[in-house]
PDB file of C-alpha atoms in Angstrom:
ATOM      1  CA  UNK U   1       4.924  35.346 -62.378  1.00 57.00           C
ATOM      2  CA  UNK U   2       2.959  37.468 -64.904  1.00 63.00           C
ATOM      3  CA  UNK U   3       0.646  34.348 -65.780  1.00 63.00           C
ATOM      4  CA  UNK U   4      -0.773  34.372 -62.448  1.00 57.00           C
ATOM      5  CA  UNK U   5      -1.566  38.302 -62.646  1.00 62.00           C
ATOM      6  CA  UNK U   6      -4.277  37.497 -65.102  1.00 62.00           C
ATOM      7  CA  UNK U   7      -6.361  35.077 -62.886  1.00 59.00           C
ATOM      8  CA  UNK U   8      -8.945  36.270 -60.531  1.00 60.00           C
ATOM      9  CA  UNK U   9      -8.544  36.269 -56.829  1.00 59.00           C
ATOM     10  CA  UNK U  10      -9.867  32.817 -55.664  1.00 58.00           C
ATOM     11  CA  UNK U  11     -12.486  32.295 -53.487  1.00 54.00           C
ATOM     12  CA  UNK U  12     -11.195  29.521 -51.138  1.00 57.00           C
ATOM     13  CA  UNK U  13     -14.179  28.927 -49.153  1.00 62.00           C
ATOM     14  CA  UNK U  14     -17.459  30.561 -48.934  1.00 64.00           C
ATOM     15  CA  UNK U  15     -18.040  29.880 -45.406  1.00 68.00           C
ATOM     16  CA  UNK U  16     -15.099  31.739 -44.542  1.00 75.00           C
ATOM     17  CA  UNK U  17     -16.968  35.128 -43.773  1.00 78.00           C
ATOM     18  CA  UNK U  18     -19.037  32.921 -41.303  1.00 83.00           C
ATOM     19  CA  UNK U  19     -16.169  31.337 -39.433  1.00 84.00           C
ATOM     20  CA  UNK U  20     -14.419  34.606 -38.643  1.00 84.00           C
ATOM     21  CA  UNK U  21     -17.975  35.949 -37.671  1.00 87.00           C
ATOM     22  CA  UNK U  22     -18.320  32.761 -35.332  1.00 91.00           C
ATOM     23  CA  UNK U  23     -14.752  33.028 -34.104  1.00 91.00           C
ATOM     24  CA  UNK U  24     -15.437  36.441 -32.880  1.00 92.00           C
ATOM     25  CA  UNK U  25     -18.317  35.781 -31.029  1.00 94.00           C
ATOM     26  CA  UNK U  26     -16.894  32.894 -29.822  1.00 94.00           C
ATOM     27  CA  UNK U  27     -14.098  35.472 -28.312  1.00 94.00           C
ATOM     28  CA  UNK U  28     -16.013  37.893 -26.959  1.00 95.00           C
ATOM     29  CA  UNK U  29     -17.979  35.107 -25.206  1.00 94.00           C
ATOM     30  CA  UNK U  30     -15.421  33.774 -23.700  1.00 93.00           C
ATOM     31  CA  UNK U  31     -14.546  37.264 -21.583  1.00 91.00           C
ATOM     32  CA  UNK U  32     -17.660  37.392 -20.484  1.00 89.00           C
ATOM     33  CA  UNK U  33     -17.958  36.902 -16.685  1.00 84.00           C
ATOM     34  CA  UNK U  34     -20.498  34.191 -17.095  1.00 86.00           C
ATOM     35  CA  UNK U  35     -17.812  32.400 -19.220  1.00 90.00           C
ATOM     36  CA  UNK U  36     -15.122  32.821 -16.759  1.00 85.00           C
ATOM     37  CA  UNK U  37     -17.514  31.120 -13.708  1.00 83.00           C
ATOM     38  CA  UNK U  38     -18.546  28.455 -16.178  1.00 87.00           C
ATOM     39  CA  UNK U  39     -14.904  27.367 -17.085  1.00 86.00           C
ATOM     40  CA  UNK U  40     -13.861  27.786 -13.355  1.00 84.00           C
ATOM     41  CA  UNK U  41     -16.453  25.455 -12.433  1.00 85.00           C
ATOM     42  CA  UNK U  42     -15.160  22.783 -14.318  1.00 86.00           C
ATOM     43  CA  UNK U  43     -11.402  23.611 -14.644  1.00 84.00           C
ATOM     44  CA  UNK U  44     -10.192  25.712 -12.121  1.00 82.00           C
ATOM     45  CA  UNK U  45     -12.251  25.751  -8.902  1.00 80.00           C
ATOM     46  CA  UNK U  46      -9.396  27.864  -7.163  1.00 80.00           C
ATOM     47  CA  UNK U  47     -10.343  30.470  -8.940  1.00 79.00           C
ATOM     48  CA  UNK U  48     -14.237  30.408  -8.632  1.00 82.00           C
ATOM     49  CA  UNK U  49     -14.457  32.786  -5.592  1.00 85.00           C
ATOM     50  CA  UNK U  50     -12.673  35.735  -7.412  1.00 83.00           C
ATOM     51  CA  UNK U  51     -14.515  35.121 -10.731  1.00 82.00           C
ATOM     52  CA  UNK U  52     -17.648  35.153  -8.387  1.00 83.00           C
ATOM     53  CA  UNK U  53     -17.002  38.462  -6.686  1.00 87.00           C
ATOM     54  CA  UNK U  54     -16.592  40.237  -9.736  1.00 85.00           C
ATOM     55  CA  UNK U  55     -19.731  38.593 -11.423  1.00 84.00           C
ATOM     56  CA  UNK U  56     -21.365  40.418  -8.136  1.00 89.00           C
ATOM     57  CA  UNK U  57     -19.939  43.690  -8.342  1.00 90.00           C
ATOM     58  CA  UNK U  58     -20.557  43.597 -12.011  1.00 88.00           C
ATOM     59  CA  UNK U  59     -24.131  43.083 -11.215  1.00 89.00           C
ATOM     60  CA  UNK U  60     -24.171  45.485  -8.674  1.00 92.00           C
ATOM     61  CA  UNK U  61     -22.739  47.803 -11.046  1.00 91.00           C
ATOM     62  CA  UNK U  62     -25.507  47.385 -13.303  1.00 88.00           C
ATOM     63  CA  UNK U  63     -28.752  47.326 -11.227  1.00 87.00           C
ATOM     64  CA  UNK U  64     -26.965  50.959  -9.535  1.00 87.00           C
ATOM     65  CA  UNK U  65     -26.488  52.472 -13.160  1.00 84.00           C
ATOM     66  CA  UNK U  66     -30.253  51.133 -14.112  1.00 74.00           C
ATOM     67  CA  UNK U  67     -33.258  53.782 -13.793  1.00 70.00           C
ATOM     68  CA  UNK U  68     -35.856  52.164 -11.402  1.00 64.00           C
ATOM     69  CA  UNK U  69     -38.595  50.311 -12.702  1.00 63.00           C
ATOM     70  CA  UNK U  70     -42.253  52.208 -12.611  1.00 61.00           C
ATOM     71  CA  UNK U  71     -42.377  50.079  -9.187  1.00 60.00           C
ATOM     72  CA  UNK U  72     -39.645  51.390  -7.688  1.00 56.00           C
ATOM     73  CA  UNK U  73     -40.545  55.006  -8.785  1.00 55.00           C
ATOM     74  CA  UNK U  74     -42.145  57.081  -5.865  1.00 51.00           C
ATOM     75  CA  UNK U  75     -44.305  59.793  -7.232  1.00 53.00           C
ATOM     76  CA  UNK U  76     -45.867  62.506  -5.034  1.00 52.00           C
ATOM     77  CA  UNK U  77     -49.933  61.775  -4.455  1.00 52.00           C
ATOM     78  CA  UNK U  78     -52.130  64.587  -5.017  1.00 56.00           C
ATOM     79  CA  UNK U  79     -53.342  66.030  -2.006  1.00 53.00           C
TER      80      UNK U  79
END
């Protein structure tokens, strides 16, 4: 229809932009491992010991891959 060429594109709602934003946090929250152990708790407590074991290796993982903390450091002492 050529008559609706002329209009402008309509803006259906300005909060749009902000649900997709919230949508994909939302997603990306839910895959999280602290997520998973939440929703296990409460809906599938089958599953909780898996969903645990990975939260630990995950942490594992991460504290092995960190650089130690100035505490952990050993420097040589001057003799």
């Amino acid at each position: 229809n050529p008559a609706l060429k002329a209009l402008p594109d309509i803006v259906v709602d300005d909060n749009l932009g902000f649900a997709k934003d919230r949508t994909i946090s939302r997603l990306i929250e839910m895959q999280s491992i602290e997520y998973l152990v939440a929703h296990a708790q409460l809906h599938l407590p089958q599953n909780l010991l898996a969903l645990q074991e990975a939260q630990s290796k995950a942490r594992a993982a991460a504290t092995a891959a960190a650089p130690p903390t100035p505490s952990e450091a050993v420097e040589p002492r001057p003799q």
